[in-house]
Amino acid sequence: MSATEVLITHPQVARCIPEEELPCKPYCIIRNEGLHSSAGLPTAGFRTAKYIPEEWAQNNYAKYYQAFADRDTAENVQNESKTLVAERERLSQDTQATSTKKLGERLQDIFFWKSELKREIEDLLAETELLLQQKRRLQIALDAAEIAMFISTDNLQNRERRQGPDLVRDRVEDELLKEVDLIQNVQGVLKRTLDEVIKQIRRNRDAKEVLEMDWSDKYEAYKIDVKAGGLNNQSTNIQFHPNSAKFEDNSSTPETWAAFTHCNIYKAEQERMASINLRALVDNVLLETSQDLRCQYDRVNAAFNQRLEELNDAKAKLEYHLRRILEQIADQEKNIAHLKQAIKDKEAPLKVAQTRLYERTYRPNVELTRDPAQFNLICEVGELQESIALLQAKLREAQVSLENMENTRMTLEKEIAIKVNSIFIDSEKCLKHRERYPTIIRLSGYQ
């Protein structure tokens, strides 16, 4: 549309008067055919188309009338122009005021959504920070679980150094194996939970980035509309932009514009609620895992203490029996010495009796009789030999008993040494090391 077509609200006024509107005046045209007219030969060489007075008057009248018509038309155009200017001025002012009002309403809408975006960004940022704290708690709990695993496996390895029959699958070992299995399960749960927390933090940051991009766009749009709304007819930075009065191909509608921001905020709220639920889950996981680990820790310690009581009791009994064996060994050694002395003491009487019998074999002739003395000496030798045999048998029995008691003594001493080693391992190597077991506070993820 051209510039001349914009302001036209009335049909254009004709700049000439139609012929039918002019007053019709009959004119008497005298034909130049008289005797003395110019049509004759005597006038040859002179102008033959001269105007007559009536034509002259008619021509002047037409010019007067044309001037009158032009003045009248000009007055009408001037009046209509004033009316059009006033009307268009009012329309322009009303349109500009409406545009300014619409810009103000648009600024309110942008400010509202910008405020909602800012609030959601701040809430999401605070929630992400809380989730980061839960992440740090999970990492601390994992480190504590690693320490607990090291202590438990170290206990099992140390108890493999037990000797002899003390290398037994006892209640302590069962509880330690349960503890190792529990720690492995806890580590798995904590790692999976930590992975979920890391993913949720990433989703929170992605949602925050979308909100920040939207907020940034609205911030720029707000500045632009504030600048546009502040422009007026007296502004110095206004100029013509002929191609600006159009809709861009990629422009959105108010509905899609509001729906876009609403969708972004809704998604961010969904992620924030998921983050809140995940934080609650982390609290429950850390509470339950720390309590389970400490309960198993207490059960292992109770099994250790019970086992130490059993070992100390067995050691005390072994030491008691060792003392009794040592006493019996001493008594038996005295008994053996006494038996040896008794056997030695029987040698002289036996020699006497045998010498007597030997000497009496030299009695001559009939004097070599079986008299009571002979019978008594023979009986004496038999009794002495029997006594010596009995004493020697008892000596051998005492020596065997002494040897057995010596073996028992060595066995008891070895067994006591085994018990001492087991007690040392369980009390010094295991229980002392378990004093460094993480507290429930650290297992819960706190320093």
Coordinates of C-alpha atoms in Angstrom, one line a residue:
M1 CA 0.0 0.0 0.0
S2 CA 1.5 3.3 -1.0
A3 CA 1.8 6.3 1.4
T4 CA -0.9 8.2 -0.5
E5 CA -3.4 5.4 -0.1
V6 CA -3.1 5.0 3.7
L7 CA -4.7 8.3 4.7
I8 CA -7.6 8.4 2.2
T9 CA -10.9 7.9 3.9
H10 CA -13.1 9.9 1.4
P11 CA -13.2 9.7 -2.4
Q12 CA -11.0 12.1 -4.2
V13 CA -12.5 15.3 -5.4
A14 CA -12.4 15.9 -9.1
R15 CA -10.1 18.7 -10.1
C16 CA -12.3 19.7 -13.1
I17 CA -16.0 20.4 -13.4
P18 CA -18.0 18.0 -15.5
E19 CA -19.6 19.4 -18.6
E20 CA -23.1 18.5 -17.6
E21 CA -22.8 20.6 -14.4
L22 CA -22.0 23.8 -16.2
P23 CA -24.9 26.1 -17.0
C24 CA -25.9 25.8 -20.6
K25 CA -26.0 29.2 -22.3
P26 CA -27.0 29.5 -25.9
Y27 CA -24.7 31.3 -28.1
C28 CA -25.5 32.8 -31.5
I29 CA -22.7 32.0 -33.7
I30 CA -22.6 34.2 -36.8
R31 CA -21.2 32.5 -39.8
N32 CA -18.6 34.5 -41.7
E33 CA -20.4 34.2 -45.0
G34 CA -21.4 37.8 -45.7
L35 CA -20.5 40.0 -48.5
H36 CA -17.8 41.7 -46.6
S37 CA -16.8 38.6 -44.7
S38 CA -13.3 37.2 -44.6
A39 CA -14.4 34.3 -46.7
G40 CA -14.2 36.5 -49.8
L41 CA -11.3 36.8 -52.1
P42 CA -10.5 40.3 -51.0
T43 CA -9.5 39.0 -47.6
A44 CA -7.2 36.3 -48.9
G45 CA -4.0 36.0 -46.9
F46 CA -5.6 37.2 -43.6
R47 CA -6.5 35.0 -40.6
T48 CA -9.8 33.3 -41.1
A49 CA -10.2 31.6 -37.5
K50 CA -10.5 34.7 -35.2
Y51 CA -12.6 34.4 -32.1
I52 CA -15.7 36.4 -31.9
P53 CA -16.6 38.4 -28.7
E54 CA -19.0 35.9 -27.5
E55 CA -16.3 33.2 -27.7
W56 CA -14.0 35.5 -25.8
A57 CA -16.5 36.1 -23.1
Q58 CA -17.4 32.4 -22.9
N59 CA -13.7 31.5 -22.5
N60 CA -13.3 34.1 -19.7
Y61 CA -16.4 32.7 -18.0
A62 CA -15.0 29.2 -18.2
K63 CA -11.8 30.3 -16.6
Y64 CA -13.7 32.1 -13.9
Y65 CA -15.8 29.1 -13.2
Q66 CA -12.8 26.8 -13.2
A67 CA -11.0 29.1 -10.6
F68 CA -14.2 29.1 -8.5
A69 CA -14.4 25.3 -8.7
D70 CA -10.7 24.9 -7.8
R71 CA -11.1 27.2 -4.8
D72 CA -14.2 25.3 -3.7
T73 CA -12.4 22.0 -4.1
A74 CA -9.4 23.2 -2.3
E75 CA -11.6 24.4 0.6
N76 CA -13.2 21.0 0.8
V77 CA -9.9 19.3 0.7
Q78 CA -8.5 21.5 3.4
N79 CA -11.5 20.9 5.6
E80 CA -11.4 17.2 5.0
S81 CA -7.6 17.2 5.6
K82 CA -8.1 19.0 9.0
T83 CA -10.7 16.4 9.9
L84 CA -8.6 13.6 8.7
V85 CA -5.5 14.9 10.5
A86 CA -7.4 15.3 13.8
E87 CA -9.0 11.9 13.4
R88 CA -5.8 10.1 12.5
E89 CA -4.0 11.9 15.3
R90 CA -6.6 10.6 17.8
L91 CA -6.4 7.2 16.2
S92 CA -2.6 7.2 16.3
Q93 CA -2.5 8.3 19.9
D94 CA -5.1 5.7 20.9
T95 CA -3.3 3.0 19.0
Q96 CA 0.0 4.1 20.5
A97 CA -1.5 4.1 24.0
T98 CA -3.0 0.7 23.4
S99 CA 0.3 -0.6 22.2
T100 CA 2.0 0.9 25.2
K101 CA -0.6 -0.8 27.4
K102 CA -0.2 -4.1 25.7
L103 CA 3.6 -3.8 26.1
G104 CA 3.0 -3.1 29.8
E105 CA 0.8 -6.2 30.1
R106 CA 3.4 -8.2 28.2
L107 CA 6.0 -6.9 30.6
Q108 CA 3.9 -8.1 33.5
D109 CA 3.5 -11.6 31.9
I110 CA 7.3 -11.7 31.3
F111 CA 8.0 -10.5 34.8
F112 CA 5.7 -13.1 36.3
W113 CA 7.2 -16.0 34.4
K114 CA 10.7 -14.7 34.9
S115 CA 10.0 -14.6 38.6
E116 CA 8.6 -18.1 38.5
L117 CA 11.7 -19.3 36.6
K118 CA 14.0 -17.5 39.1
R119 CA 12.2 -19.1 42.0
E120 CA 12.4 -22.5 40.5
I121 CA 16.0 -22.0 39.6
E122 CA 16.8 -21.1 43.2
D123 CA 14.8 -24.0 44.5
L124 CA 16.5 -26.4 42.1
L125 CA 19.9 -25.0 42.9
A126 CA 19.2 -25.4 46.7
E127 CA 17.9 -28.9 46.1
T128 CA 20.9 -29.8 44.0
E129 CA 23.2 -28.5 46.8
L130 CA 21.4 -30.7 49.3
L131 CA 21.7 -33.7 47.0
L132 CA 25.4 -32.9 46.6
Q133 CA 25.7 -33.2 50.4
Q134 CA 24.0 -36.6 50.2
K135 CA 26.5 -37.6 47.6
R136 CA 29.3 -36.6 49.9
R137 CA 27.7 -38.6 52.7
L138 CA 27.5 -41.7 50.4
Q139 CA 31.1 -41.3 49.5
I140 CA 32.1 -41.0 53.2
A141 CA 30.0 -44.1 54.0
L142 CA 31.6 -46.0 51.1
D143 CA 35.1 -45.1 52.5
A144 CA 34.0 -46.2 55.9
A145 CA 32.7 -49.4 54.5
E146 CA 36.0 -50.0 52.8
I147 CA 37.8 -49.6 56.2
A148 CA 35.3 -52.0 57.7
M149 CA 36.0 -54.5 54.9
F150 CA 39.7 -54.2 55.4
I151 CA 39.4 -54.8 59.2
S152 CA 37.1 -57.8 58.7
T153 CA 39.3 -59.4 56.0
D154 CA 42.4 -58.7 58.2
N155 CA 40.7 -60.5 61.1
L156 CA 40.1 -63.5 58.9
Q157 CA 43.6 -63.5 57.6
N158 CA 45.1 -63.2 61.1
R159 CA 42.9 -66.0 62.4
E160 CA 44.3 -68.2 59.7
R161 CA 47.6 -68.1 61.7
R162 CA 46.0 -70.1 64.5
Q163 CA 47.7 -73.5 65.0
G164 CA 46.6 -77.0 65.4
P165 CA 43.1 -77.7 66.7
D166 CA 42.6 -74.1 67.3
L167 CA 42.3 -73.5 63.6
V168 CA 38.6 -74.2 63.8
R169 CA 35.5 -72.9 62.0
D170 CA 34.1 -71.4 65.2
R171 CA 31.3 -68.8 65.8
V172 CA 33.8 -66.0 65.4
E173 CA 34.7 -67.0 61.9
D174 CA 31.0 -67.5 61.0
E175 CA 30.2 -64.0 62.2
L176 CA 33.2 -62.5 60.4
L177 CA 32.2 -64.2 57.2
K178 CA 28.7 -62.8 57.7
E179 CA 30.2 -59.4 58.3
V180 CA 32.2 -59.5 55.1
D181 CA 29.1 -60.6 53.2
L182 CA 27.1 -57.8 54.8
I183 CA 29.8 -55.2 54.0
Q184 CA 29.9 -56.3 50.4
N185 CA 26.1 -56.0 50.1
V186 CA 26.2 -52.6 51.8
Q187 CA 28.9 -51.5 49.4
G188 CA 26.7 -52.6 46.4
V189 CA 23.7 -50.7 47.8
L190 CA 25.7 -47.6 48.4
K191 CA 27.4 -47.7 45.0
R192 CA 24.0 -48.1 43.2
T193 CA 22.5 -45.3 45.3
L194 CA 25.5 -43.1 44.6
D195 CA 25.1 -43.7 40.8
E196 CA 21.4 -42.7 41.1
V197 CA 22.4 -39.6 43.0
I198 CA 25.0 -38.7 40.3
K199 CA 22.4 -39.2 37.6
Q200 CA 19.8 -37.1 39.4
I201 CA 22.4 -34.3 40.0
R202 CA 23.0 -34.4 36.2
R203 CA 19.3 -34.2 35.5
N204 CA 18.9 -31.4 38.0
R205 CA 21.6 -29.4 36.3
D206 CA 20.2 -30.1 32.9
A207 CA 16.8 -28.8 34.1
K208 CA 18.4 -25.8 35.7
E209 CA 20.3 -25.1 32.5
V210 CA 17.0 -25.1 30.5
L211 CA 15.4 -22.8 33.1
E212 CA 18.4 -20.5 33.0
M213 CA 18.2 -20.3 29.2
D214 CA 14.5 -19.6 29.3
W215 CA 15.1 -17.0 32.1
S216 CA 17.9 -15.4 30.1
D217 CA 15.6 -15.2 27.0
K218 CA 12.9 -13.6 29.1
Y219 CA 15.4 -11.2 30.7
E220 CA 16.5 -10.1 27.2
A221 CA 12.9 -9.8 26.1
Y222 CA 12.0 -7.9 29.2
K223 CA 14.8 -5.4 28.6
I224 CA 13.8 -5.0 24.9
D225 CA 10.1 -4.5 25.8
V226 CA 11.0 -2.1 28.6
K227 CA 13.0 -0.1 26.1
A228 CA 10.2 -0.4 23.5
G229 CA 7.6 0.6 26.1
G230 CA 9.6 3.7 27.1
L231 CA 9.7 5.1 23.5
N232 CA 7.5 8.0 22.6
N233 CA 7.2 10.6 19.9
Q234 CA 9.8 12.8 21.5
S235 CA 12.4 10.0 21.8
T236 CA 15.6 10.7 20.0
N237 CA 16.4 7.1 19.1
I238 CA 13.5 6.3 16.9
Q239 CA 13.7 5.9 13.2
F240 CA 11.9 4.3 10.2
H241 CA 12.1 0.5 9.9
P242 CA 9.9 -0.2 6.9
N243 CA 10.3 -4.0 7.0
S244 CA 9.6 -4.4 10.7
A245 CA 5.8 -4.6 10.5
K246 CA 5.6 -8.3 10.0
F247 CA 5.5 -11.6 11.9
E248 CA 8.6 -13.7 11.9
D249 CA 8.3 -17.2 10.6
N250 CA 9.7 -18.7 13.8
S251 CA 7.6 -16.6 16.2
S252 CA 5.5 -18.3 18.8
T253 CA 1.9 -17.6 19.9
P254 CA 1.2 -16.4 23.5
E255 CA -0.3 -19.8 24.2
T256 CA 2.8 -21.7 23.0
W257 CA 5.0 -19.1 24.7
A258 CA 3.4 -19.7 28.1
A259 CA 3.1 -23.4 27.6
F260 CA 6.8 -23.6 26.8
T261 CA 7.8 -22.0 30.1
H262 CA 5.1 -23.9 32.1
C263 CA 6.5 -27.1 30.6
N264 CA 10.0 -26.2 31.6
I265 CA 9.0 -25.4 35.1
Y266 CA 6.9 -28.5 35.4
K267 CA 9.8 -30.7 34.3
A268 CA 12.1 -28.9 36.7
E269 CA 9.6 -29.5 39.5
Q270 CA 9.4 -33.1 38.6
E271 CA 13.1 -33.4 38.8
R272 CA 13.2 -31.5 42.1
M273 CA 10.5 -33.8 43.6
A274 CA 12.5 -36.8 42.4
S275 CA 15.6 -35.3 44.0
I276 CA 13.7 -34.8 47.3
N277 CA 12.5 -38.4 47.2
L278 CA 16.0 -39.6 46.4
R279 CA 17.4 -37.7 49.3
A280 CA 14.9 -39.3 51.6
L281 CA 15.9 -42.7 50.2
V282 CA 19.6 -41.9 50.8
D283 CA 18.8 -41.0 54.4
N284 CA 17.0 -44.4 54.9
V285 CA 19.8 -46.3 53.1
L286 CA 22.5 -44.7 55.2
L287 CA 20.5 -45.2 58.4
E288 CA 19.8 -48.9 57.8
T289 CA 23.2 -49.8 56.4
S290 CA 25.0 -48.1 59.3
Q291 CA 22.8 -49.8 61.9
D292 CA 23.2 -53.2 60.2
L293 CA 27.0 -52.8 60.1
R294 CA 27.2 -51.7 63.7
C295 CA 24.9 -54.5 64.9
Q296 CA 27.1 -57.1 63.0
Y297 CA 30.1 -55.4 64.5
D298 CA 28.7 -55.9 68.0
R299 CA 27.9 -59.6 67.2
V300 CA 31.4 -60.2 66.0
N301 CA 32.9 -58.6 69.1
A302 CA 30.6 -60.6 71.3
A303 CA 31.7 -63.8 69.5
F304 CA 35.4 -62.7 70.0
N305 CA 34.8 -62.1 73.7
Q306 CA 33.1 -65.4 74.2
R307 CA 35.8 -67.2 72.3
L308 CA 38.5 -65.5 74.4
E309 CA 36.7 -66.6 77.5
E310 CA 36.7 -70.2 76.2
L311 CA 40.3 -69.9 75.2
N312 CA 41.3 -68.5 78.6
D313 CA 39.3 -71.1 80.4
A314 CA 40.9 -73.9 78.3
K315 CA 44.3 -72.4 78.9
A316 CA 43.7 -72.2 82.6
K317 CA 42.6 -75.8 82.7
L318 CA 45.6 -76.9 80.6
E319 CA 47.9 -75.0 82.9
Y320 CA 46.3 -76.7 85.9
H321 CA 46.8 -80.1 84.4
L322 CA 50.3 -79.2 83.4
R323 CA 51.0 -78.3 87.0
R324 CA 49.6 -81.6 88.2
I325 CA 51.5 -83.4 85.6
L326 CA 54.7 -81.7 86.6
E327 CA 54.0 -82.6 90.2
Q328 CA 53.4 -86.2 89.2
I329 CA 56.5 -86.3 87.1
A330 CA 58.5 -85.1 90.1
D331 CA 56.9 -87.8 92.3
Q332 CA 57.4 -90.4 89.6
E333 CA 61.0 -89.5 89.3
K334 CA 61.4 -89.9 93.0
N335 CA 59.5 -93.2 92.8
I336 CA 61.8 -94.5 90.1
A337 CA 64.8 -93.5 92.1
H338 CA 63.3 -95.3 95.1
L339 CA 62.6 -98.4 93.0
K340 CA 66.1 -98.4 91.6
Q341 CA 67.4 -98.1 95.1
A342 CA 65.1 -100.9 96.3
I343 CA 66.4 -103.1 93.5
K344 CA 69.9 -102.2 94.3
D345 CA 69.2 -102.9 98.0
K346 CA 68.0 -106.4 97.0
E347 CA 71.3 -107.2 95.2
A348 CA 73.3 -107.7 98.4
P349 CA 70.9 -110.1 100.2
L350 CA 70.6 -112.0 96.9
K351 CA 74.4 -112.2 96.7
V352 CA 74.5 -113.4 100.3
A353 CA 71.9 -116.1 99.8
Q354 CA 73.4 -117.2 96.5
T355 CA 76.9 -117.2 98.0
R356 CA 75.7 -119.3 100.9
L357 CA 74.1 -121.7 98.6
Y358 CA 77.2 -121.7 96.4
E359 CA 79.5 -122.3 99.4
R360 CA 77.3 -125.1 100.7
T361 CA 77.6 -126.9 97.4
Y362 CA 81.1 -127.8 98.6
R363 CA 79.9 -129.8 101.6
P364 CA 81.5 -133.2 101.4
N365 CA 79.6 -136.5 100.9
V366 CA 76.7 -137.0 103.0
E367 CA 77.0 -133.5 104.5
L368 CA 75.5 -132.3 101.2
T369 CA 72.0 -132.7 102.6
R370 CA 68.7 -130.9 102.0
D371 CA 68.4 -129.6 105.4
P372 CA 66.1 -126.8 106.4
A373 CA 68.8 -124.3 106.0
Q374 CA 69.2 -125.4 102.4
F375 CA 65.4 -125.1 101.8
N376 CA 65.3 -121.7 103.5
L377 CA 68.2 -120.4 101.5
I378 CA 66.6 -121.6 98.3
C379 CA 63.4 -119.9 99.3
E380 CA 65.3 -116.8 100.2
V381 CA 66.9 -116.7 96.8
G382 CA 63.5 -117.2 95.1
E383 CA 61.9 -114.5 97.2
L384 CA 64.7 -112.1 96.5
Q385 CA 64.6 -112.8 92.8
E386 CA 60.8 -112.4 92.8
S387 CA 61.2 -109.2 94.7
I388 CA 63.7 -107.9 92.2
A389 CA 61.6 -109.0 89.3
L390 CA 58.5 -107.2 90.8
L391 CA 60.6 -104.2 91.5
Q392 CA 62.0 -104.1 88.0
A393 CA 58.5 -104.6 86.5
K394 CA 57.3 -101.7 88.7
L395 CA 60.3 -99.7 87.6
R396 CA 59.6 -100.3 84.0
E397 CA 55.9 -99.4 84.6
A398 CA 57.0 -96.2 86.4
Q399 CA 59.4 -95.3 83.6
V400 CA 56.7 -95.8 81.1
S401 CA 54.4 -93.7 83.2
L402 CA 57.1 -91.0 83.4
E403 CA 57.6 -91.1 79.7
N404 CA 53.9 -90.8 79.1
M405 CA 53.7 -87.9 81.5
E406 CA 56.6 -86.3 79.8
N407 CA 54.8 -86.6 76.5
T408 CA 51.7 -85.3 78.1
R409 CA 53.7 -82.4 79.5
M410 CA 55.0 -81.5 76.1
T411 CA 51.6 -81.9 74.6
L412 CA 50.1 -79.7 77.3
E413 CA 52.9 -77.1 76.9
K414 CA 52.4 -77.1 73.2
E415 CA 48.6 -76.8 73.6
I416 CA 49.0 -74.0 76.0
A417 CA 51.3 -72.3 73.5
I418 CA 48.7 -72.8 70.9
K419 CA 46.1 -71.2 73.2
V420 CA 48.4 -68.3 74.0
N421 CA 48.9 -67.8 70.2
S422 CA 45.1 -67.9 69.6
I423 CA 44.4 -65.6 72.5
F424 CA 47.1 -63.2 71.2
I425 CA 45.6 -63.3 67.7
D426 CA 42.0 -62.8 68.8
S427 CA 42.7 -60.1 71.5
E428 CA 45.7 -58.2 70.1
K429 CA 45.6 -58.7 66.4
C430 CA 41.8 -58.8 65.9
L431 CA 40.0 -57.0 68.8
K432 CA 42.6 -54.3 69.0
H433 CA 42.4 -53.7 65.3
R434 CA 38.6 -53.7 65.5
E435 CA 38.8 -50.7 67.8
R436 CA 39.4 -48.7 64.6
Y437 CA 36.1 -49.9 63.1
P438 CA 34.2 -46.9 61.8
T439 CA 31.6 -45.4 64.2
I440 CA 27.9 -45.3 63.3
I441 CA 28.3 -41.6 62.7
R442 CA 30.9 -42.1 60.0
L443 CA 29.0 -45.1 58.6
S444 CA 26.1 -42.7 58.3
G445 CA 28.1 -40.4 56.1
Y446 CA 29.2 -37.8 58.6
Q447 CA 32.7 -36.8 59.4

